[in-house]
Coordinates of C-alpha atoms in Angstrom, one line a residue:
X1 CA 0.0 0.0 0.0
X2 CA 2.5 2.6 1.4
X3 CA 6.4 2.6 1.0
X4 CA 6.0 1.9 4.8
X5 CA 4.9 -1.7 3.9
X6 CA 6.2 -2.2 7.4
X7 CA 3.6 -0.9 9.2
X8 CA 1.2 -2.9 7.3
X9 CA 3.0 -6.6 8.6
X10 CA 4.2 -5.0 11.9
X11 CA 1.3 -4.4 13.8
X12 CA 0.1 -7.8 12.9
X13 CA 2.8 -9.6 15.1
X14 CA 1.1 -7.6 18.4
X15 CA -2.3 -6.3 19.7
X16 CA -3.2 -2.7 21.5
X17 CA -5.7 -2.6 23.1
X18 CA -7.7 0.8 22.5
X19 CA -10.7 2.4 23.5
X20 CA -13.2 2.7 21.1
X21 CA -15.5 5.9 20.6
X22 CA -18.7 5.5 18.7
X23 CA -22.0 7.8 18.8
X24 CA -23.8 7.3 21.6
X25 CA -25.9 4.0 21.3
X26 CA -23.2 2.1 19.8
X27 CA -20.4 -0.5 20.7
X28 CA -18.1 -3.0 18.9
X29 CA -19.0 -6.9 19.3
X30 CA -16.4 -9.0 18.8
X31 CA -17.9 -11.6 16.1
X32 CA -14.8 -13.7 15.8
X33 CA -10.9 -14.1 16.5
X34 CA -8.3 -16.1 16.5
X35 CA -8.1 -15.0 12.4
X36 CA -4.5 -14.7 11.0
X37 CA -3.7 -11.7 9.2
X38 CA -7.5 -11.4 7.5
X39 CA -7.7 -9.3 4.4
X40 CA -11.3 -9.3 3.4
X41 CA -14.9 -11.1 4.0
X42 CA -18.1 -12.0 2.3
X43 CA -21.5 -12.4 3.5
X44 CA -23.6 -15.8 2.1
X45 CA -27.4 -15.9 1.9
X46 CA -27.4 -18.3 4.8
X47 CA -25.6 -16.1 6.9
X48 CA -22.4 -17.5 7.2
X49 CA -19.4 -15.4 6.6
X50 CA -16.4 -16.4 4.5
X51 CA -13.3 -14.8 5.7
X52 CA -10.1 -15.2 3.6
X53 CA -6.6 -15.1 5.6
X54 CA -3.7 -13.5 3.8
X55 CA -1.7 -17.3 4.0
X56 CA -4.4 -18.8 1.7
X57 CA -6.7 -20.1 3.9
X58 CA -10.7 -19.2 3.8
X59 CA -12.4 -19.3 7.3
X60 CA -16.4 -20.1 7.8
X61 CA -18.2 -18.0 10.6
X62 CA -21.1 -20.6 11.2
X63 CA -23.7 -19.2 13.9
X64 CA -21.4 -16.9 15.4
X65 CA -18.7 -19.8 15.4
X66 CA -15.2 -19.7 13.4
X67 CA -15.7 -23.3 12.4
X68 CA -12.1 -25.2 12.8
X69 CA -11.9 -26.9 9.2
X70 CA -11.4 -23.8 6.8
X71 CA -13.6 -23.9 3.6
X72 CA -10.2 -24.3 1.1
X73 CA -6.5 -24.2 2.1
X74 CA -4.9 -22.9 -1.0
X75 CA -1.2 -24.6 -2.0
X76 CA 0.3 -23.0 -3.5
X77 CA 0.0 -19.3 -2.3
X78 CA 2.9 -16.4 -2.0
X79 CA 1.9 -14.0 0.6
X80 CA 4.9 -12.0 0.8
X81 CA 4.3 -8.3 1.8
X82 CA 0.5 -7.6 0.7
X83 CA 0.4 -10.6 -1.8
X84 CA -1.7 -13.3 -0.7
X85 CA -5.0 -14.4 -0.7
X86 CA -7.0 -10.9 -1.0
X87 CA -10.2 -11.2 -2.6
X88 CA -13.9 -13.3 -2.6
X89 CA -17.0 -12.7 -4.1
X90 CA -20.1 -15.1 -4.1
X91 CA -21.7 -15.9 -7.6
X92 CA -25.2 -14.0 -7.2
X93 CA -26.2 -17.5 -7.6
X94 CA -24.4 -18.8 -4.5
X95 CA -27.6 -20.8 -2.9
X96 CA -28.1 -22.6 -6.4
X97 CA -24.8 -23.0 -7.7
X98 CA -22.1 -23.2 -4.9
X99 CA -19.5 -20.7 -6.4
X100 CA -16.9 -19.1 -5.0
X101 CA -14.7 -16.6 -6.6
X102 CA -11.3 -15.8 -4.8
X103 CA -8.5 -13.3 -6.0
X104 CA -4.9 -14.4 -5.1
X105 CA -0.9 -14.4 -5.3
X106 CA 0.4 -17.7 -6.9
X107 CA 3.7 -19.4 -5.7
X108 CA 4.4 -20.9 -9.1
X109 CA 6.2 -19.3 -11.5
X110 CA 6.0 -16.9 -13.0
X111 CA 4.2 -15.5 -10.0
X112 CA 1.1 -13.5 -10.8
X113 CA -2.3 -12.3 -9.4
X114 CA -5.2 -15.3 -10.4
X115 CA -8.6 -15.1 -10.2
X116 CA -9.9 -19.1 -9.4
X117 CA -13.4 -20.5 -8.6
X118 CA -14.3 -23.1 -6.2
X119 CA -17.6 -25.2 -5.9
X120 CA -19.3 -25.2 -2.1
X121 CA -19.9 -28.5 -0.8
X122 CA -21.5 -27.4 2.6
X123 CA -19.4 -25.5 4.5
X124 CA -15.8 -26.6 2.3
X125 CA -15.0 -26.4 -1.1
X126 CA -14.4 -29.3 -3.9
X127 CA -11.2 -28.7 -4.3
X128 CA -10.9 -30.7 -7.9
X129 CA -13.7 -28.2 -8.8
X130 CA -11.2 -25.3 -9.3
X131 CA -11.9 -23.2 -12.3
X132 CA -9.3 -20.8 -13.5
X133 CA -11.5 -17.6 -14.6
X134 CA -8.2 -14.8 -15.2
X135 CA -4.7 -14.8 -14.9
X136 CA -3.4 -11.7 -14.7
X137 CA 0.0 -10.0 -15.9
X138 CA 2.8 -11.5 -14.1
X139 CA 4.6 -9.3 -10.9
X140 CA 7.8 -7.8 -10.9
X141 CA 9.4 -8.7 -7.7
X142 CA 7.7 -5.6 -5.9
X143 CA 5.0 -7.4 -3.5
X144 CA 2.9 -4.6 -3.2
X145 CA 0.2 -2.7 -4.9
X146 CA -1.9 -6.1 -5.8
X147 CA -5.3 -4.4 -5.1
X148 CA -7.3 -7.9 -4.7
X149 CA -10.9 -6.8 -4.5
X150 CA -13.4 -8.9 -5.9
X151 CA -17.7 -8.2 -6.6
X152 CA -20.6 -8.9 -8.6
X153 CA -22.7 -5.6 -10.1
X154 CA -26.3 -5.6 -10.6
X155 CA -25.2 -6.2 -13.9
X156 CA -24.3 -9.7 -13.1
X157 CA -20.7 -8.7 -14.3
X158 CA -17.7 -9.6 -12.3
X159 CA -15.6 -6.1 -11.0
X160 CA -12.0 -6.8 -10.1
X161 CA -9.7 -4.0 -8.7
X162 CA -6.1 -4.4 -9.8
X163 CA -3.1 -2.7 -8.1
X164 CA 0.2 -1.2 -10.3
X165 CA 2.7 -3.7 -8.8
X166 CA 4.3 -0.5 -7.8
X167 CA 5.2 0.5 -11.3
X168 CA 3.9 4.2 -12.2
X169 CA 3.9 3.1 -16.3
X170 CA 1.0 0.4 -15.9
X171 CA -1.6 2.8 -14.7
X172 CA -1.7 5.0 -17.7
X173 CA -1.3 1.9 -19.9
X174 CA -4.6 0.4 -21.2
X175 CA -2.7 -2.9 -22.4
X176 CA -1.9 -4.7 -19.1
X177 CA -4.3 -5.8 -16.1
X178 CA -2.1 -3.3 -13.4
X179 CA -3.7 -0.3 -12.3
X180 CA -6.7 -1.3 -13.8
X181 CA -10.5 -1.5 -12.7
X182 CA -11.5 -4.6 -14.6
X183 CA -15.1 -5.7 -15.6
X184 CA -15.2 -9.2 -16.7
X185 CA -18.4 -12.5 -17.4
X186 CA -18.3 -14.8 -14.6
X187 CA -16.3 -17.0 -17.4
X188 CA -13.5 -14.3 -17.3
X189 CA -14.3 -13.1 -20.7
X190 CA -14.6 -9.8 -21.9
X191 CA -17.7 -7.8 -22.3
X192 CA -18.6 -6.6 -25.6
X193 CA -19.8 -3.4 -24.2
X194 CA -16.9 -2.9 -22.4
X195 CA -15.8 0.7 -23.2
X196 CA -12.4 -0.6 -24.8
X197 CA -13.5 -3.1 -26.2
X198 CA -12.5 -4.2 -29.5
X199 CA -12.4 -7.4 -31.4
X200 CA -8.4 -6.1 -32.5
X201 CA -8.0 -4.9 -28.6
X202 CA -5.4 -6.7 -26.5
X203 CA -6.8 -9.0 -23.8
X204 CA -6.1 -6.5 -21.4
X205 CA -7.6 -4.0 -22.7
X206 CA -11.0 -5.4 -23.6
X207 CA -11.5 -6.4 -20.0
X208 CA -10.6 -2.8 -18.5
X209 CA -13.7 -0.6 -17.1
X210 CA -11.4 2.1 -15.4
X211 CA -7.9 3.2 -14.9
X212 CA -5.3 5.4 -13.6
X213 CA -5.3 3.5 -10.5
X214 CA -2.6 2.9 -7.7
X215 CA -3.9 0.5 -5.3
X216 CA -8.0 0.1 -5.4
X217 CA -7.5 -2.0 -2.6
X218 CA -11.5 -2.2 -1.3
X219 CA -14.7 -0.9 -3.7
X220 CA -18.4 -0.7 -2.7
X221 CA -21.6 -1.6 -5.3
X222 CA -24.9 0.5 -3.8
X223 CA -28.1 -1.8 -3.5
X224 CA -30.3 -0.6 -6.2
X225 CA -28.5 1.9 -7.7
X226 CA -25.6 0.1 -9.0
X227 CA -23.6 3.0 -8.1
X228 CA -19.8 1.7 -7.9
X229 CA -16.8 3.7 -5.3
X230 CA -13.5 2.1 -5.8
X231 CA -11.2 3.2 -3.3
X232 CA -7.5 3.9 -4.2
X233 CA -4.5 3.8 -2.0
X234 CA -2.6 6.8 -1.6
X235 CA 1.0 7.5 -2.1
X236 CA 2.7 10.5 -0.4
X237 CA -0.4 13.2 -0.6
X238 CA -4.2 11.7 -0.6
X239 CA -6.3 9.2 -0.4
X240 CA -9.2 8.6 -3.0
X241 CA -13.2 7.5 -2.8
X242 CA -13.6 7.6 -6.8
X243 CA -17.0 7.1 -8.8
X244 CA -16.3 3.9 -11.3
X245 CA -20.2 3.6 -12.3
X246 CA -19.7 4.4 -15.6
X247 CA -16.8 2.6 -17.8
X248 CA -13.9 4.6 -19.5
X249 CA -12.6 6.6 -16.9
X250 CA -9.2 7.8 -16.1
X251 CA -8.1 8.3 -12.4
X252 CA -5.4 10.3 -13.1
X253 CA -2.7 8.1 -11.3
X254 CA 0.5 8.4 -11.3
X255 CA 0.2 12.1 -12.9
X256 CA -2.3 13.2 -10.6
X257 CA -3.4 12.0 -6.9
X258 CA -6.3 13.5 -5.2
X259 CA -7.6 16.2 -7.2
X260 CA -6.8 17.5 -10.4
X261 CA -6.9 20.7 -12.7
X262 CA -6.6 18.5 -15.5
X263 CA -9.6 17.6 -17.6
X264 CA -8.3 14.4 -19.0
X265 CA -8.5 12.9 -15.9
X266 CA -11.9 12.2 -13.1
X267 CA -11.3 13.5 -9.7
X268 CA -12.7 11.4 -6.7
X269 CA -15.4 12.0 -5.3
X270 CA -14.0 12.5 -2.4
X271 CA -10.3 12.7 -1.3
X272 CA -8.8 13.4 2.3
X273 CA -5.1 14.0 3.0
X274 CA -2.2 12.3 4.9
X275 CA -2.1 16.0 6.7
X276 CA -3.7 18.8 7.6
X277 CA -7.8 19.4 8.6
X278 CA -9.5 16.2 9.6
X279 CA -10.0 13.4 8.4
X280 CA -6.1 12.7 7.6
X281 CA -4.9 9.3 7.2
X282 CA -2.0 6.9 5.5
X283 CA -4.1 4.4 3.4
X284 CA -8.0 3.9 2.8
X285 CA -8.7 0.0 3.2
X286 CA -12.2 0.2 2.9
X287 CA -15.4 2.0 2.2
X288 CA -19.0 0.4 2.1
X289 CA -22.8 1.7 0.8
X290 CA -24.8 1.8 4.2
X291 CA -27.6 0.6 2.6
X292 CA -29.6 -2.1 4.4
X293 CA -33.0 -3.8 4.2
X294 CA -32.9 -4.0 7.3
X295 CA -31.2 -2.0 10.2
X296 CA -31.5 -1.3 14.1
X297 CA -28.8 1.9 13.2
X298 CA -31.0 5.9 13.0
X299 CA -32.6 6.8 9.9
X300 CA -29.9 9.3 9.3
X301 CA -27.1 6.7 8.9
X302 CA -29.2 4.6 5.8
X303 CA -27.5 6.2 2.5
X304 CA -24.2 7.1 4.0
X305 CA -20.6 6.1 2.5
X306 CA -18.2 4.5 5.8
X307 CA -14.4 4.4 5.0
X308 CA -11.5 3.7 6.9
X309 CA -8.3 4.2 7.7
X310 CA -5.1 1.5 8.2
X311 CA -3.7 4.0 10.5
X312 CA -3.5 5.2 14.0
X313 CA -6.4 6.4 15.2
X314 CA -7.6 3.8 12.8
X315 CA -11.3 5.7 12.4
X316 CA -14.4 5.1 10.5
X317 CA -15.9 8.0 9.0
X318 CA -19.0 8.4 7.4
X319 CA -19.8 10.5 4.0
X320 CA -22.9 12.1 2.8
X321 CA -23.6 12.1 -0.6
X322 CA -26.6 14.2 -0.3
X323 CA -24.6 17.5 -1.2
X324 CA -21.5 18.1 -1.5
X325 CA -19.6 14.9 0.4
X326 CA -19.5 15.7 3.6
X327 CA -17.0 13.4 6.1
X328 CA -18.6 13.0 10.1
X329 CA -16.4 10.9 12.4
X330 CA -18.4 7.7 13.5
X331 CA -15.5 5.7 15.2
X332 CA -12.0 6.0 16.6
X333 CA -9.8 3.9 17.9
X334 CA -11.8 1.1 16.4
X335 CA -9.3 -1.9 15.6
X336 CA -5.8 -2.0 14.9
X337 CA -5.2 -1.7 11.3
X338 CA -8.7 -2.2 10.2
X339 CA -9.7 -3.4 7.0
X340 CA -13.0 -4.1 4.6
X341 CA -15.5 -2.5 6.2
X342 CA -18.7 -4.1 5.1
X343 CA -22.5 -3.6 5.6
X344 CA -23.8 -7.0 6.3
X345 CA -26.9 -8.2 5.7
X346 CA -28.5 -7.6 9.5
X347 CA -27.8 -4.1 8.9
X348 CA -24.5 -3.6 11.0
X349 CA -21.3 -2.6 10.0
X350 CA -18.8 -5.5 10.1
X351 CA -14.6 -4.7 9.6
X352 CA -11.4 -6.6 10.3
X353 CA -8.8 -6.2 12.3
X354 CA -5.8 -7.2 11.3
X355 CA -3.7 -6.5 14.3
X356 CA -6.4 -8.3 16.4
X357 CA -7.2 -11.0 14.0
X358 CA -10.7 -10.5 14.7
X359 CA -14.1 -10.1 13.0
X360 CA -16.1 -6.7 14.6
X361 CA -19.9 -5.4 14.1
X362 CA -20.7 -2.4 15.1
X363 CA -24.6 -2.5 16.9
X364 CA -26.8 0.3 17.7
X365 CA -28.5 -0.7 21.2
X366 CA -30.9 2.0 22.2
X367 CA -34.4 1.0 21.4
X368 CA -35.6 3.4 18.9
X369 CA -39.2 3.3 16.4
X370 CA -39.3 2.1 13.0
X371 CA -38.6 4.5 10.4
X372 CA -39.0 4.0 6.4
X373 CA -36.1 4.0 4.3
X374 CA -37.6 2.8 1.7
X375 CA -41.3 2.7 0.3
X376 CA -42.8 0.3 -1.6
X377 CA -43.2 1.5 -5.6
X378 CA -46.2 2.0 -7.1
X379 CA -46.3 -1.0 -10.4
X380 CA -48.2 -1.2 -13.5
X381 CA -48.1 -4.7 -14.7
X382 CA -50.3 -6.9 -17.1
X383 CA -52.9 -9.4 -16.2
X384 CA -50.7 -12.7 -15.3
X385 CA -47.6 -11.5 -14.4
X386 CA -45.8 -11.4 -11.2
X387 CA -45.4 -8.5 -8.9
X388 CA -43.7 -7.5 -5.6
X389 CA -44.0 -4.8 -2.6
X390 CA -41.1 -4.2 -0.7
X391 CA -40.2 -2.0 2.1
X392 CA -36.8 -1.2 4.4
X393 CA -37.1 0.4 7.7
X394 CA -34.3 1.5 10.3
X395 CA -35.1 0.8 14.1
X396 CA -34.7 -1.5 16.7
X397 CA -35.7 -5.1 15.3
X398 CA -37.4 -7.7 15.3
X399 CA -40.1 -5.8 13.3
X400 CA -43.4 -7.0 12.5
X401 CA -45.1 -6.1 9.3
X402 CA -48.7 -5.8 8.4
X403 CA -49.7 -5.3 4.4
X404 CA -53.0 -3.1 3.8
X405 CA -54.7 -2.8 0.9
X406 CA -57.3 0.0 0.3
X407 CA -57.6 0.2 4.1
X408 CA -58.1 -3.7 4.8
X409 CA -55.4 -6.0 5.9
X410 CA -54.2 -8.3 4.3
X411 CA -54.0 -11.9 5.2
X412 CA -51.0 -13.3 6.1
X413 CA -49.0 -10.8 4.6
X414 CA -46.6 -10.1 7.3
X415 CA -42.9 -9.9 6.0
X416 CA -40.8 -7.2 4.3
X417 CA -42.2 -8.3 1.0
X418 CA -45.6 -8.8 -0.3
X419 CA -45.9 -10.8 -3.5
X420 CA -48.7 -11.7 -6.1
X421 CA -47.7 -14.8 -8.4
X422 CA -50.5 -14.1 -11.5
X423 CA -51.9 -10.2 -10.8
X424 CA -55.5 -10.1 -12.1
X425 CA -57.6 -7.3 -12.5
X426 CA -58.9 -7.5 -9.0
X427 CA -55.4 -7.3 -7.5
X428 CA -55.4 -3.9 -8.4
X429 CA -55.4 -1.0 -5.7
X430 CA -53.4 1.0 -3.1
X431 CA -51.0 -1.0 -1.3
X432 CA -49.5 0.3 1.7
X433 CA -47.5 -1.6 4.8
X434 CA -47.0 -0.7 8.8
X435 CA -43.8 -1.2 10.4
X436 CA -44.1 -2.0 14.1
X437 CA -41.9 -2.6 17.1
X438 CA -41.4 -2.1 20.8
X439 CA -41.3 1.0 20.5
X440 CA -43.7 2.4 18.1
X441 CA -44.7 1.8 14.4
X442 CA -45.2 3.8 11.2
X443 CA -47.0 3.2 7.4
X444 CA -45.5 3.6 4.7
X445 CA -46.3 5.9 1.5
X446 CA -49.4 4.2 -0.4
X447 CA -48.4 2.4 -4.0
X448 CA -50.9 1.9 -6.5
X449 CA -51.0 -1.5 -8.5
X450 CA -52.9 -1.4 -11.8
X451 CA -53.2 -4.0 -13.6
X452 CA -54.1 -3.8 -17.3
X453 CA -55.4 -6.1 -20.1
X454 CA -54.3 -4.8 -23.8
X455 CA -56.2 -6.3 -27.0
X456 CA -54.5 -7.2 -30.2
X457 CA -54.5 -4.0 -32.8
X458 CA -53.7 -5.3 -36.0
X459 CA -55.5 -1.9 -37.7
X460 CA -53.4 0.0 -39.8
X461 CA -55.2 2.7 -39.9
X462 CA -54.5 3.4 -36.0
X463 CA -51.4 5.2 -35.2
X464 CA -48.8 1.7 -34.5
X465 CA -49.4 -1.7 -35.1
X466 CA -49.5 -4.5 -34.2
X467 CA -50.5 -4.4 -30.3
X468 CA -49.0 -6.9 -28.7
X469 CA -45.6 -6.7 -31.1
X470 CA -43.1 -9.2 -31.4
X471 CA -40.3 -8.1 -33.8
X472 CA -41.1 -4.5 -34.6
X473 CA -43.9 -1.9 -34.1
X474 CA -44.5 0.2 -37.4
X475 CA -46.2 3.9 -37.6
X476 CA -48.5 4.5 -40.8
X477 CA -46.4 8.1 -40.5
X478 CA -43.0 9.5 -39.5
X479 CA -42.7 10.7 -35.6
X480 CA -40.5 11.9 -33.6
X481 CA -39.2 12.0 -29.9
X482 CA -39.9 8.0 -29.6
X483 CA -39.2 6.6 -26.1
X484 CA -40.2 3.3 -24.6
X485 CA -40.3 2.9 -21.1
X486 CA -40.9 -0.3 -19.1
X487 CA -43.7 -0.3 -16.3
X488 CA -41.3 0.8 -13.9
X489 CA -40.5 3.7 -16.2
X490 CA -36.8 2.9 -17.1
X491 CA -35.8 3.3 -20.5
X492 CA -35.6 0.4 -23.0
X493 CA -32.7 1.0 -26.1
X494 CA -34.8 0.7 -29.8
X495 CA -33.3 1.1 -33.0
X496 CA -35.8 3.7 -35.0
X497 CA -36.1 2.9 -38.5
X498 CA -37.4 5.8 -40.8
X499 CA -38.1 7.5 -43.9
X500 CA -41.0 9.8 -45.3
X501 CA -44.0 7.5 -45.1
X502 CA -43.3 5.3 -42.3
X503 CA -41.3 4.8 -39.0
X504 CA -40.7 1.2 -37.5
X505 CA -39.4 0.4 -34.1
X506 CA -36.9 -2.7 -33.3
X507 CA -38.0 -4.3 -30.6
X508 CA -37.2 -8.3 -31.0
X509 CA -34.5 -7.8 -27.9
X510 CA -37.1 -6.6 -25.4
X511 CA -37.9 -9.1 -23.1
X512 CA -42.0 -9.4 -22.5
X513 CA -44.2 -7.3 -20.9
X514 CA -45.9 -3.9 -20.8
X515 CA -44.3 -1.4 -22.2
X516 CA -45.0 2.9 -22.4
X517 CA -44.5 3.7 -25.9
X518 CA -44.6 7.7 -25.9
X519 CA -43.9 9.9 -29.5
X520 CA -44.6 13.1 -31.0
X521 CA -46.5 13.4 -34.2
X522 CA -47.8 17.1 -35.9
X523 CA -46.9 18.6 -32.8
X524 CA -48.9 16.9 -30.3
X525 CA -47.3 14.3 -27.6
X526 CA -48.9 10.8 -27.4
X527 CA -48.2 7.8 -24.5
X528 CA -49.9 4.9 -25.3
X529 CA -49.5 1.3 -24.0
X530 CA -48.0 -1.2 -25.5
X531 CA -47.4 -5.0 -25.3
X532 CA -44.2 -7.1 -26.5
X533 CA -44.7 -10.5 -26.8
X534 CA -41.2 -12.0 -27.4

């Protein structure tokens, strides 16, 4: 990370003990120890927690237990300096499929950075299942700056943060894997729509989303937003929080750290500095979307950015990305040379400490009221199809839910989600969900279902046809400002097709359902409803 890699092995050989400060309402629980040198965890649907040690072996916390017989002991592993085992992601398939995707520092020569996956069989892995997904370029004999972090976008695309092996030329150069922000299929091929892609592109460069990296140690994917923070390591000046969500971006690194006058290159979104007004630090090692379903933690929390800090006082701060980003201490003193601050799926913060070898949560135990994070979404939807009401609240758990609709409740409908398999007609209405506890409850904003029935149109003479469409929908005239919308009102890509008598729409790719098709035509805007039937 630092040219004072020293620090970074150092305070693993001894513990301090330190006295944490949090807001009030809030401690650290210890989850687990006796972990050597952890680098980096990941949460399973079940609720076990995978944590990977920098020697190669991958730990199972099983009901609060670190169960003795690690999930995988890797051979052949060089964890010299900050190589290692230093990444895992789940397949977003995990409860089906078993897979486990790990990032680490091969032993055999030439030593290089692998990405590997492994099959679950319970709570170890096949080890004859192994599946090599990327080799990446091989290192020089520098053993830091290997980034290592590993996770799956809502775009079912695998991210992979790749460090600069501590040569300043790879960042800037688009043809090896250093430095690099990669975006890869869970095969380890290369995206077609990745923004350097090409079919005369180097390997490397086909599978690059971002650069100008130095060490993107840690990033953090937002729930529902997709929103993607990659945080990069620091030399002598700043630390960065940098916005990857969209691909092609330069970082600046090495010709620019923190932020730039230089329009060539992205600044971070946010940046803080190894001196001067607070925060200040030596090296970000993790930043996390505080985003829960689910969380016992104050309303005002849910949507903040946590990072940390390697170094003494080894903090936790919290950003808000409301405004201008705005840092608020949350923690100090919270772990000795604390790492990968996550949000787990209870709705605590978890981190590492490497100096402690210990897994920590952060809980919130006053007893405070539900309050809604999130509202359920109002739906349009067509006769048959499937639909589903969700809502998030903060507060002290366990919550119980209760699902209204028009002012009646609703039988059995008492979790965080309320789902009809085949909507009809008579499904339709306002939908609406309280949120109760100990201490108090609260509704949530009212959501309208409507549920609609279209009939074929195969007349020409109306203004498109045919309704329902399969292939393409064709105008008897030319219009303009075309936009299709899906019923929750994102935007669907259509090729328009047009010339002075008629306009045709391409819309074989769509998958099924309703659709808002909206156009202009002699001046006077039309929406109209639209089936695709593919």
């Amino acid at each position: 990370m630092k040219s004072a890699l020293f620090v970074f092995l150092g305070l693993n050989m001894f513990t301090l003990v330190e006295a944490q400060t949090f807001p009030d309402g809030f401690e650290r629980v210890p989850v687990a120890t006796g972990i050597s040198s952890p680098t980096v965890m990941a949460f399973a649907p079940d609720g076990r927690i995978f944590v990977a040690q920098q020697n190669g072996v991958l730990r199972v916390i099983k009901d609060g237990t670190l169960l003795t017989t690690p999930f995988i002991t890797l051979s052949s592993v060089n964890s010299l300096g900050e190589r290692g085992l230093i990444g895992i992601a789940l397949d977003p398939d995990f409860s089906t499929n078993g897979y486990v995707y790990l990032y680490y520092t091969t032993s055999v020569a030439p030593i290089h950075n692998r990405i590997v996956r492994y099959t679950a069989n319970g709570d170890v892995a096949l080890v004859a299942s192994e599946q090599s997904i990327l080799e990446l370029d091989n290192l020089s004999g520098a053993t830091n700056h290997n980034g290592g972090a590993l996770a799956f976008g809502l775009d079912g695309k695998l991210y992979v943060a790749v460090g600069d092996n501590a040569n300043n030329a790879h960042p800037q150069n688009l043809d090896t894997y250093h430095g690099k922000f990669l975006r890869i299929n869970k095969d380890g091929s290369a995206p077609t729509d990745n923004p350097f892609y090409s079919e005369a592109a180097s390997e490397q460069r086909k599978r690059v989303w971002a650069y100008g990296l130095r060490n993107p140690y840690t990033f953090s994917i937002q729930p529902v937003t997709g929103k993607i923070f990659v945080n990069d390591v620091g030399q002598s000046s700043a630390e960065e929080i940098n916005d990857a969500t969209t691909g092609g971006k330069n970082f600046g690194w090495p010709n620019a750290e923190g932020n730039s006058t230089n329009p060539a290159y992205t600044n971070p979104v946010y940046a803080y500095l190894h001196s001067g007004p607070q925060p200040t630090g030596c090296a970000i090692t993790g930043g996390t979307f505080f985003n829960p379903q689910i969380t016992t933690y104050p309303a005002a929390y849910v949507g903040k950015y946590f990072f940390q800090d390697f170094c003494s006082p080894h903090w936790i701060y919290s950003l808000d990305l409301s405004g201008t980003p705005t840092p608020t201490l949350f923690g100090s003193n919270v772990g000795n040379s604390s790492v990968a601050i996550t949000t787990g799926p209870d709705g605590n913060l978890y981190y590492l400490s490497r100096g402690a070898g210990a897994l920590y949560k952060v809980v919130y135990t006053a007893t405070n009221p539900p309050v809604i994070t999130e509202h359920p979404q109002a739906l349009s939807v067509l006769a048959g199809a499937s639909v589903s009401f969700s809502v998030s609240a903060s507060g002290t758990q366990p919550f119980s839910y209760q699902w209204i609709k028009d002012d009646v409740a609703i039988n059995l409908a008492n979790a965080a989600t309320y789902s009809i398999s085949s909507a009809q007609p008579s499904n339709a209405g306002l939908y609406r969900v309280r949120v109760s506890n100990s201490a108090g409850e609260v509704h949530s904003n009212t959501a309208e279902l409507t549920v609609e029935t279209v009939v074929g149109v195969e007349d020409r003479n109306s203004d498109f046809y045919p309704n329902p469409a399969k292939d393409w929908i064709y105008f008897s005239h030319p219009v303009v400002a075309v936009e299709l919308k899906d019923y929750v009102g994102r935007s669907s890509y259509i090729s328009i097709e047009q010339n002075n008598q008629q306009t045709r729409l391409d819309v074989q790719h769509l998958p099924k359902g309703l659709y808002f098709l909206s156009y202009e035509w002699q001046g006077v805007h039309y929406k109209k409803k639209v089936l695709i039937s593919n």
